[in-house]
PDB file of C-alpha atoms in Angstrom:
ATOM      1  CA  MET D 224     127.690 124.474 122.305  1.00  0.00           C
ATOM      2  CA  PRO D 225     129.914 126.317 119.798  1.00  0.00           C
ATOM      3  CA  GLU D 226     131.159 124.235 116.896  1.00  0.00           C
ATOM      4  CA  THR D 227     134.702 125.481 117.547  1.00  0.00           C
ATOM      5  CA  ARG D 228     135.130 123.194 120.557  1.00  0.00           C
ATOM      6  CA  GLN D 229     137.824 120.586 120.085  1.00  0.00           C
ATOM      7  CA  PRO D 230     137.283 116.805 119.926  1.00  0.00           C
ATOM      8  CA  PHE D 231     137.591 115.117 123.266  1.00  0.00           C
ATOM      9  CA  PRO D 232     141.144 114.084 124.175  1.00  0.00           C
ATOM     10  CA  PRO D 233     141.825 110.340 123.910  1.00  0.00           C
ATOM     11  CA  PHE D 234     140.560 108.156 126.710  1.00  0.00           C
ATOM     12  CA  PRO D 235     143.094 105.873 128.406  1.00  0.00           C
ATOM     13  CA  PRO D 236     143.345 102.388 126.831  1.00  0.00           C
ATOM     14  CA  PRO D 237     140.427 100.220 127.943  1.00  0.00           C
ATOM     15  CA  SER D 238     141.388  97.932 130.802  1.00  0.00           C
ATOM     16  CA  THR D 239     139.649  96.032 133.563  1.00  0.00           C
ATOM     17  CA  SER D 240     142.354  97.222 135.937  1.00  0.00           C
ATOM     18  CA  PRO D 241     141.230 100.185 138.060  1.00  0.00           C
ATOM     19  CA  VAL D 242     142.285 103.565 136.694  1.00  0.00           C
ATOM     20  CA  THR D 243     143.289 105.789 139.605  1.00  0.00           C
ATOM     21  CA  SER D 244     142.145 109.032 138.015  1.00  0.00           C
ATOM     22  CA  PRO D 245     139.361 108.850 135.410  1.00  0.00           C
ATOM     23  CA  PRO D 246     139.442 111.464 132.640  1.00  0.00           C
ATOM     24  CA  SER D 247     137.741 114.786 133.324  1.00  0.00           C
ATOM     25  CA  GLY D 248     136.720 117.656 131.084  1.00  0.00           C
ATOM     26  CA  GLY D 249     134.569 118.012 128.011  1.00  0.00           C
ATOM     27  CA  GLY D 250     134.573 117.762 124.242  1.00  0.00           C
ATOM     28  CA  TRP D 251     132.881 116.245 121.216  1.00  0.00           C
ATOM     29  CA  LEU D 252     132.753 112.520 120.428  1.00  0.00           C
ATOM     30  CA  PRO D 253     131.541 111.009 117.121  1.00  0.00           C
ATOM     31  CA  HIS D 254     128.415 108.904 116.787  1.00  0.00           C
ATOM     32  CA  GLY D 255     129.068 105.307 117.799  1.00  0.00           C
ATOM     33  CA  TYR D 256     132.221 105.985 119.815  1.00  0.00           C
ATOM     34  CA  HIS D 257     132.774 103.083 122.211  1.00  0.00           C
ATOM     35  CA  LEU D 258     134.964 102.939 125.287  1.00  0.00           C
ATOM     36  CA  GLY D 259     135.564  99.363 126.380  1.00  0.00           C
ATOM     37  CA  THR D 260     135.334  97.856 129.821  1.00  0.00           C
ATOM     38  CA  HIS D 261     137.370  99.566 132.551  1.00  0.00           C
ATOM     39  CA  SER D 262     136.997 100.759 136.135  1.00  0.00           C
ATOM     40  CA  HIS D 263     138.078 103.656 138.361  1.00  0.00           C
ATOM     41  CA  THR D 264     139.187 103.994 141.968  1.00  0.00           C
ATOM     42  CA  GLU D 265     137.209 107.257 142.035  1.00  0.00           C
ATOM     43  CA  GLY D 266     133.608 107.959 141.053  1.00  0.00           C
ATOM     44  CA  GLN D 267     132.592 109.468 137.725  1.00  0.00           C
ATOM     45  CA  LEU D 268     129.645 111.468 136.431  1.00  0.00           C
ATOM     46  CA  VAL D 269     129.160 111.405 132.663  1.00  0.00           C
ATOM     47  CA  TYR D 270     126.798 113.971 131.163  1.00  0.00           C
ATOM     48  CA  ALA D 271     125.898 114.439 127.500  1.00  0.00           C
ATOM     49  CA  ALA D 272     125.066 118.105 126.933  1.00  0.00           C
ATOM     50  CA  ALA D 273     124.063 116.999 123.419  1.00  0.00           C
ATOM     51  CA  GLY D 274     123.629 113.454 122.138  1.00  0.00           C
ATOM     52  CA  ALA D 275     123.146 110.391 124.332  1.00  0.00           C
ATOM     53  CA  LEU D 276     125.208 107.685 125.984  1.00  0.00           C
ATOM     54  CA  ALA D 277     124.819 104.166 127.318  1.00  0.00           C
ATOM     55  CA  THR D 278     126.792 102.855 130.291  1.00  0.00           C
ATOM     56  CA  THR D 279     126.970  99.073 130.652  1.00  0.00           C
ATOM     57  CA  THR D 280     127.999  97.073 133.727  1.00  0.00           C
ATOM     58  CA  ALA D 281     127.469  93.487 134.847  1.00  0.00           C
ATOM     59  CA  ARG D 282     124.174  94.722 136.326  1.00  0.00           C
ATOM     60  CA  GLY D 283     122.827  95.856 132.953  1.00  0.00           C
ATOM     61  CA  THR D 284     122.724  98.994 130.839  1.00  0.00           C
ATOM     62  CA  TRP D 285     121.808 102.562 131.769  1.00  0.00           C
ATOM     63  CA  VAL D 286     120.927 105.008 128.973  1.00  0.00           C
ATOM     64  CA  ALA D 287     121.241 108.747 129.515  1.00  0.00           C
ATOM     65  CA  PRO D 288     119.720 111.138 126.973  1.00  0.00           C
ATOM     66  CA  ALA D 289     120.680 114.805 127.051  1.00  0.00           C
ATOM     67  CA  ASN D 290     118.628 115.533 130.177  1.00  0.00           C
ATOM     68  CA  ARG D 291     120.283 112.871 132.350  1.00  0.00           C
ATOM     69  CA  ALA D 292     123.695 111.945 133.733  1.00  0.00           C
ATOM     70  CA  THR D 293     125.165 108.518 134.469  1.00  0.00           C
ATOM     71  CA  TRP D 294     126.887 107.830 137.761  1.00  0.00           C
ATOM     72  CA  THR D 295     129.504 105.085 138.191  1.00  0.00           C
ATOM     73  CA  PRO D 296     130.888 104.616 141.721  1.00  0.00           C
ATOM     74  CA  PRO D 297     134.466 103.403 142.287  1.00  0.00           C
ATOM     75  CA  GLY D 298     135.273  99.801 141.496  1.00  0.00           C
ATOM     76  CA  PHE D 299     132.538  98.971 138.975  1.00  0.00           C
ATOM     77  CA  ASP D 300     133.702  97.568 135.637  1.00  0.00           C
ATOM     78  CA  HIS D 301     131.830  99.532 132.974  1.00  0.00           C
ATOM     79  CA  SER D 302     131.862 100.611 129.328  1.00  0.00           C
ATOM     80  CA  HIS D 303     130.358 103.543 127.453  1.00  0.00           C
ATOM     81  CA  ARG D 304     128.834 103.931 123.983  1.00  0.00           C
ATOM     82  CA  PHE D 305     127.847 107.330 122.562  1.00  0.00           C
ATOM     83  CA  TYR D 306     124.980 108.046 120.163  1.00  0.00           C
ATOM     84  CA  GLY D 307     124.757 111.047 117.901  1.00  0.00           C
ATOM     85  CA  ARG D 308     127.527 113.641 117.852  1.00  0.00           C
ATOM     86  CA  THR D 309     127.939 113.889 121.607  1.00  0.00           C
ATOM     87  CA  ASP D 310     129.055 116.875 123.679  1.00  0.00           C
ATOM     88  CA  ILE D 311     130.409 114.810 126.540  1.00  0.00           C
ATOM     89  CA  ARG D 312     131.212 116.150 130.028  1.00  0.00           C
ATOM     90  CA  LEU D 313     133.132 114.080 132.583  1.00  0.00           C
ATOM     91  CA  VAL D 314     133.453 114.985 136.256  1.00  0.00           C
ATOM     92  CA  THR D 315     135.529 112.936 138.694  1.00  0.00           C
ATOM     93  CA  ILE D 316     134.149 112.508 142.216  1.00  0.00           C
ATOM     94  CA  PRO D 317     136.911 111.716 144.750  1.00  0.00           C
ATOM     95  CA  ALA D 318     136.364 108.450 146.612  1.00  0.00           C
ATOM     96  CA  GLY D 319     135.902 110.309 149.891  1.00  0.00           C
ATOM     97  CA  LEU D 320     132.873 112.161 148.496  1.00  0.00           C
ATOM     98  CA  CYS D 321     131.143 109.212 146.814  1.00  0.00           C
ATOM     99  CA  ASP D 322     129.115 108.156 149.870  1.00  0.00           C
ATOM    100  CA  ALA D 323     126.826 111.146 149.227  1.00  0.00           C
ATOM    101  CA  LEU D 324     125.531 109.376 146.094  1.00  0.00           C
ATOM    102  CA  VAL D 325     124.091 105.889 145.621  1.00  0.00           C
ATOM    103  CA  ALA D 326     126.537 102.979 145.904  1.00  0.00           C
ATOM    104  CA  HIS D 327     125.677 101.462 142.513  1.00  0.00           C
ATOM    105  CA  PRO D 328     125.666 102.689 138.893  1.00  0.00           C
ATOM    106  CA  SER D 329     122.630 104.825 138.149  1.00  0.00           C
ATOM    107  CA  VAL D 330     121.080 107.577 136.051  1.00  0.00           C
ATOM    108  CA  PHE D 331     119.909 110.921 137.426  1.00  0.00           C
ATOM    109  CA  ALA D 332     117.802 113.652 135.874  1.00  0.00           C
ATOM    110  CA  VAL D 333     119.773 116.868 135.381  1.00  0.00           C
ATOM    111  CA  SER D 334     117.803 119.998 136.250  1.00  0.00           C
ATOM    112  CA  PRO D 335     118.987 123.475 135.189  1.00  0.00           C
ATOM    113  CA  LEU D 336     121.169 124.115 138.255  1.00  0.00           C
ATOM    114  CA  PRO D 337     123.357 120.976 138.106  1.00  0.00           C
ATOM    115  CA  ARG D 338     123.436 121.244 134.305  1.00  0.00           C
ATOM    116  CA  GLU D 339     125.003 124.705 134.443  1.00  0.00           C
ATOM    117  CA  ALA D 340     127.399 123.552 137.181  1.00  0.00           C
ATOM    118  CA  LEU D 341     128.463 120.534 135.102  1.00  0.00           C
ATOM    119  CA  LEU D 342     129.049 122.751 132.070  1.00  0.00           C
ATOM    120  CA  ALA D 343     131.104 125.198 134.116  1.00  0.00           C
ATOM    121  CA  LEU D 344     133.167 122.383 135.663  1.00  0.00           C
ATOM    122  CA  THR D 345     134.136 121.071 132.230  1.00  0.00           C
ATOM    123  CA  GLU D 346     134.837 124.253 130.260  1.00  0.00           C
ATOM    124  CA  ARG D 347     138.551 124.131 131.128  1.00  0.00           C
ATOM    125  CA  ARG D 348     138.790 127.705 132.313  1.00  0.00           C
ATOM    126  CA  ALA D 349     141.121 128.333 135.243  1.00  0.00           C
ATOM    127  CA  PRO D 350     138.724 128.980 138.176  1.00  0.00           C
ATOM    128  CA  ARG D 351     139.401 130.977 141.297  1.00  0.00           C
ATOM    129  CA  PRO D 352     140.926 128.929 144.152  1.00  0.00           C
ATOM    130  CA  GLY D 353     138.280 126.612 145.565  1.00  0.00           C
ATOM    131  CA  ALA D 354     135.704 127.419 142.866  1.00  0.00           C
ATOM    132  CA  TYR D 355     135.914 123.979 141.248  1.00  0.00           C
ATOM    133  CA  GLU D 356     135.372 122.201 144.560  1.00  0.00           C
ATOM    134  CA  ARG D 357     132.407 124.440 145.423  1.00  0.00           C
ATOM    135  CA  LEU D 358     130.727 123.814 142.062  1.00  0.00           C
ATOM    136  CA  ARG D 359     131.334 120.085 142.357  1.00  0.00           C
ATOM    137  CA  ALA D 360     129.736 120.154 145.811  1.00  0.00           C
ATOM    138  CA  VAL D 361     126.650 121.798 144.280  1.00  0.00           C
ATOM    139  CA  VAL D 362     126.364 118.983 141.734  1.00  0.00           C
ATOM    140  CA  ILE D 363     126.723 116.301 144.407  1.00  0.00           C
ATOM    141  CA  ASP D 364     124.151 118.000 146.657  1.00  0.00           C
ATOM    142  CA  GLU D 365     121.649 118.349 143.813  1.00  0.00           C
ATOM    143  CA  LEU D 366     122.014 114.760 142.580  1.00  0.00           C
ATOM    144  CA  ALA D 367     121.874 113.383 146.121  1.00  0.00           C
ATOM    145  CA  GLU D 368     118.348 114.837 146.336  1.00  0.00           C
ATOM    146  CA  THR D 369     117.293 113.614 142.875  1.00  0.00           C
ATOM    147  CA  PRO D 370     115.410 110.314 142.544  1.00  0.00           C
ATOM    148  CA  GLU D 371     117.036 107.704 140.355  1.00  0.00           C
ATOM    149  CA  GLN D 372     115.499 107.437 136.901  1.00  0.00           C
ATOM    150  CA  SER D 373     113.988 104.357 135.265  1.00  0.00           C
ATOM    151  CA  LEU D 374     116.233 103.872 132.236  1.00  0.00           C
ATOM    152  CA  HIS D 375     118.076 100.869 133.699  1.00  0.00           C
ATOM    153  CA  LEU D 376     117.828  97.663 131.661  1.00  0.00           C
ATOM    154  CA  PRO D 377     118.929  94.734 133.877  1.00  0.00           C
ATOM    155  CA  GLU D 378     120.372  91.599 132.288  1.00  0.00           C
ATOM    156  CA  PRO D 379     119.617  88.009 133.398  1.00  0.00           C
ATOM    157  CA  ARG D 380     121.842  85.205 134.612  1.00  0.00           C
ATOM    158  CA  ASP D 381     119.464  82.299 133.929  1.00  0.00           C
ATOM    159  CA  ASP D 382     120.239  80.701 130.555  1.00  0.00           C
ATOM    160  CA  ARG D 383     116.578  80.349 129.604  1.00  0.00           C
ATOM    161  CA  LEU D 384     115.838  83.983 130.340  1.00  0.00           C
ATOM    162  CA  ARG D 385     119.023  85.127 128.618  1.00  0.00           C
ATOM    163  CA  ALA D 386     117.964  83.221 125.482  1.00  0.00           C
ATOM    164  CA  VAL D 387     114.740  85.258 125.445  1.00  0.00           C
ATOM    165  CA  THR D 388     116.415  88.612 126.084  1.00  0.00           C
ATOM    166  CA  ASP D 389     119.033  87.856 123.417  1.00  0.00           C
ATOM    167  CA  LEU D 390     116.222  87.420 120.867  1.00  0.00           C
ATOM    168  CA  LEU D 391     114.746  90.777 121.860  1.00  0.00           C
ATOM    169  CA  HIS D 392     118.108  92.546 121.830  1.00  0.00           C
ATOM    170  CA  ALA D 393     118.588  91.295 118.268  1.00  0.00           C
ATOM    171  CA  ASP D 394     115.143  92.579 117.239  1.00  0.00           C
ATOM    172  CA  PRO D 395     113.536  95.026 119.723  1.00  0.00           C
ATOM    173  CA  GLY D 396     110.556  95.422 117.394  1.00  0.00           C
ATOM    174  CA  ARG D 397     109.716  91.749 117.577  1.00  0.00           C
ATOM    175  CA  THR D 398     106.045  91.406 118.557  1.00  0.00           C
ATOM    176  CA  ALA D 399     106.118  87.785 119.777  1.00  0.00           C
ATOM    177  CA  THR D 400     104.363  87.076 123.064  1.00  0.00           C
ATOM    178  CA  LEU D 401     106.220  85.583 126.008  1.00  0.00           C
ATOM    179  CA  THR D 402     104.487  82.264 125.289  1.00  0.00           C
ATOM    180  CA  GLU D 403     105.770  82.326 121.697  1.00  0.00           C
ATOM    181  CA  LEU D 404     109.272  83.282 122.797  1.00  0.00           C
ATOM    182  CA  GLY D 405     109.141  80.478 125.355  1.00  0.00           C
ATOM    183  CA  ARG D 406     108.381  77.939 122.647  1.00  0.00           C
ATOM    184  CA  THR D 407     111.394  79.184 120.702  1.00  0.00           C
ATOM    185  CA  VAL D 408     113.808  78.774 123.619  1.00  0.00           C
ATOM    186  CA  GLY D 409     112.183  75.695 125.195  1.00  0.00           C
ATOM    187  CA  ALA D 410     110.765  77.232 128.368  1.00  0.00           C
ATOM    188  CA  SER D 411     107.202  77.697 129.588  1.00  0.00           C
ATOM    189  CA  GLU D 412     105.529  81.097 129.870  1.00  0.00           C
ATOM    190  CA  PRO D 413     104.935  80.777 133.658  1.00  0.00           C
ATOM    191  CA  THR D 414     108.612  79.935 134.222  1.00  0.00           C
ATOM    192  CA  LEU D 415     109.827  82.867 132.135  1.00  0.00           C
ATOM    193  CA  SER D 416     107.336  85.262 133.728  1.00  0.00           C
ATOM    194  CA  ARG D 417     108.551  84.222 137.184  1.00  0.00           C
ATOM    195  CA  LEU D 418     112.189  84.673 136.140  1.00  0.00           C
ATOM    196  CA  PHE D 419     111.542  88.176 134.818  1.00  0.00           C
ATOM    197  CA  HIS D 420     110.185  89.164 138.226  1.00  0.00           C
ATOM    198  CA  THR D 421     112.695  87.327 140.414  1.00  0.00           C
ATOM    199  CA  GLU D 422     115.879  88.024 138.414  1.00  0.00           C
ATOM    200  CA  LEU D 423     115.119  91.356 136.774  1.00  0.00           C
ATOM    201  CA  GLY D 424     112.601  92.842 139.172  1.00  0.00           C
ATOM    202  CA  MET D 425     110.032  93.673 136.498  1.00  0.00           C
ATOM    203  CA  SER D 426     107.526  92.113 134.152  1.00  0.00           C
ATOM    204  CA  PHE D 427     108.330  90.908 130.648  1.00  0.00           C
ATOM    205  CA  HIS D 428     106.256  93.768 129.239  1.00  0.00           C
ATOM    206  CA  ARG D 429     108.151  96.374 131.287  1.00  0.00           C
ATOM    207  CA  TRP D 430     111.558  94.953 130.380  1.00  0.00           C
ATOM    208  CA  ARG D 431     110.737  94.957 126.679  1.00  0.00           C
ATOM    209  CA  THR D 432     109.367  98.511 126.931  1.00  0.00           C
ATOM    210  CA  ILE D 433     112.619  99.752 128.493  1.00  0.00           C
ATOM    211  CA  LEU D 434     114.629  97.924 125.816  1.00  0.00           C
ATOM    212  CA  ARG D 435     112.550  99.580 123.106  1.00  0.00           C
ATOM    213  CA  ILE D 436     112.929 102.994 124.736  1.00  0.00           C
ATOM    214  CA  HIS D 437     116.720 102.524 124.706  1.00  0.00           C
ATOM    215  CA  HIS D 438     116.616 101.896 120.971  1.00  0.00           C
ATOM    216  CA  ALA D 439     114.111 104.702 120.435  1.00  0.00           C
ATOM    217  CA  LEU D 440     116.485 107.184 122.112  1.00  0.00           C
ATOM    218  CA  VAL D 441     119.234 106.134 119.715  1.00  0.00           C
ATOM    219  CA  HIS D 442     116.935 106.490 116.676  1.00  0.00           C
ATOM    220  CA  LEU D 443     115.655 109.900 117.782  1.00  0.00           C
ATOM    221  CA  THR D 444     119.184 111.103 118.531  1.00  0.00           C
ATOM    222  CA  ASP D 445     120.133 109.987 115.026  1.00  0.00           C
ATOM    223  CA  GLY D 446     117.388 112.217 113.595  1.00  0.00           C
ATOM    224  CA  ARG D 447     114.722 109.661 112.692  1.00  0.00           C
ATOM    225  CA  SER D 448     111.100 110.755 112.877  1.00  0.00           C
ATOM    226  CA  VAL D 449     108.774 109.840 115.724  1.00  0.00           C
ATOM    227  CA  THR D 450     106.619 107.731 113.395  1.00  0.00           C
ATOM    228  CA  GLU D 451     109.582 105.866 111.918  1.00  0.00           C
ATOM    229  CA  THR D 452     111.028 105.252 115.382  1.00  0.00           C
ATOM    230  CA  ALA D 453     107.705 103.939 116.705  1.00  0.00           C
ATOM    231  CA  THR D 454     107.415 101.451 113.836  1.00  0.00           C
ATOM    232  CA  GLU D 455     111.021 100.223 113.995  1.00  0.00           C
ATOM    233  CA  CYS D 456     110.921  99.752 117.763  1.00  0.00           C
ATOM    234  CA  GLY D 457     107.732  97.673 117.768  1.00  0.00           C
ATOM    235  CA  TRP D 458     104.882 100.019 118.677  1.00  0.00           C
ATOM    236  CA  SER D 459     101.662  99.560 116.756  1.00  0.00           C
ATOM    237  CA  ASN D 460     101.137 103.303 116.352  1.00  0.00           C
ATOM    238  CA  PRO D 461     102.882 106.608 117.196  1.00  0.00           C
ATOM    239  CA  SER D 462     100.385 107.437 119.960  1.00  0.00           C
ATOM    240  CA  SER D 463     101.229 104.348 122.037  1.00  0.00           C
ATOM    241  CA  PHE D 464     104.944 105.046 121.502  1.00  0.00           C
ATOM    242  CA  ILE D 465     104.589 108.664 122.628  1.00  0.00           C
ATOM    243  CA  GLU D 466     102.711 107.567 125.740  1.00  0.00           C
ATOM    244  CA  ALA D 467     105.325 104.944 126.700  1.00  0.00           C
ATOM    245  CA  PHE D 468     108.276 107.225 125.912  1.00  0.00           C
ATOM    246  CA  THR D 469     106.843 110.082 127.953  1.00  0.00           C
ATOM    247  CA  GLU D 470     106.159 107.812 130.944  1.00  0.00           C
ATOM    248  CA  VAL D 471     109.747 106.485 130.979  1.00  0.00           C
ATOM    249  CA  VAL D 472     111.797 109.483 129.820  1.00  0.00           C
ATOM    250  CA  GLY D 473     109.675 112.274 131.275  1.00  0.00           C
ATOM    251  CA  GLN D 474     109.097 114.189 128.033  1.00  0.00           C
ATOM    252  CA  THR D 475     107.585 113.501 124.621  1.00  0.00           C
ATOM    253  CA  PRO D 476     109.778 112.235 121.754  1.00  0.00           C
ATOM    254  CA  GLY D 477     109.189 115.516 119.920  1.00  0.00           C
ATOM    255  CA  ARG D 478     110.290 117.570 122.932  1.00  0.00           C
ATOM    256  CA  TYR D 479     113.351 115.352 123.319  1.00  0.00           C
ATOM    257  CA  GLN D 480     114.382 115.943 119.706  1.00  0.00           C
ATOM    258  CA  ALA D 481     113.744 119.685 120.008  1.00  0.00           C
ATOM    259  CA  ASP D 482     116.003 119.798 123.069  1.00  0.00           C
ATOM    260  CA  LEU D 483     118.692 117.900 121.145  1.00  0.00           C
ATOM    261  CA  ARG D 484     118.574 120.474 118.353  1.00  0.00           C
ATOM    262  CA  GLY D 485     118.775 123.297 120.875  1.00  0.00           C
ATOM    263  CA  GLY D 486     121.748 121.720 122.656  1.00  0.00           C
ATOM    264  CA  ALA D 487     123.674 121.208 119.414  1.00  0.00           C
ATOM    265  CA  LYS D 488     123.660 124.876 118.462  1.00  0.00           C
TER     266      LYS D 488
END
């Protein structure tokens, strides 16, 4: 997007009280910008045309690189953090239209058609009567047909499991096995393995992979090399990192960075 675009107007003060009308529009946010916990009585799509963002709720964290959008239905307390210089686009979905999308926070892939519609909706040009509503309907229709993506990192309630995930959050590159982590927190490997499946719906290995991918997206958005990112996030070599990243994100780390550079022009 052109560098002449203005910084995004201030968000409303963070609050856990529902905000009737969430902010809409588009603009640039600096790396690391954080919007604290709040909620809306309407739905909200947040799309980073450049950069990346993380949306956190009580159910966990969803990360959206520049080819994805986060969806937060009405009533969910959530916060946002932005990575890289982010060209952020916000679209409000009236409560009466939200049933067309999933009833929980999620991430959707953004194909070329909804991407162009999202950009047009947030360029702040005065549209012809009804044009905004028609474009918004296109976005809703497209996302309603798009499978949810796998960048959700659920968080545990069990104290033993939370002790393990806290260690990994503090050091995603930590290579300890689940048995070794269990010794550290005073829980057996079978118990922790069962808790990962019952509470988080995935294996320990899968959860840690998603955590590492979250951090890898931040590093890549910040301009770090693929090799450096692989090492810092705990992969033994760049090839295994590229394979895992491509399986989760849907494109190679190099392609992701190339798209970021293209979007920032």
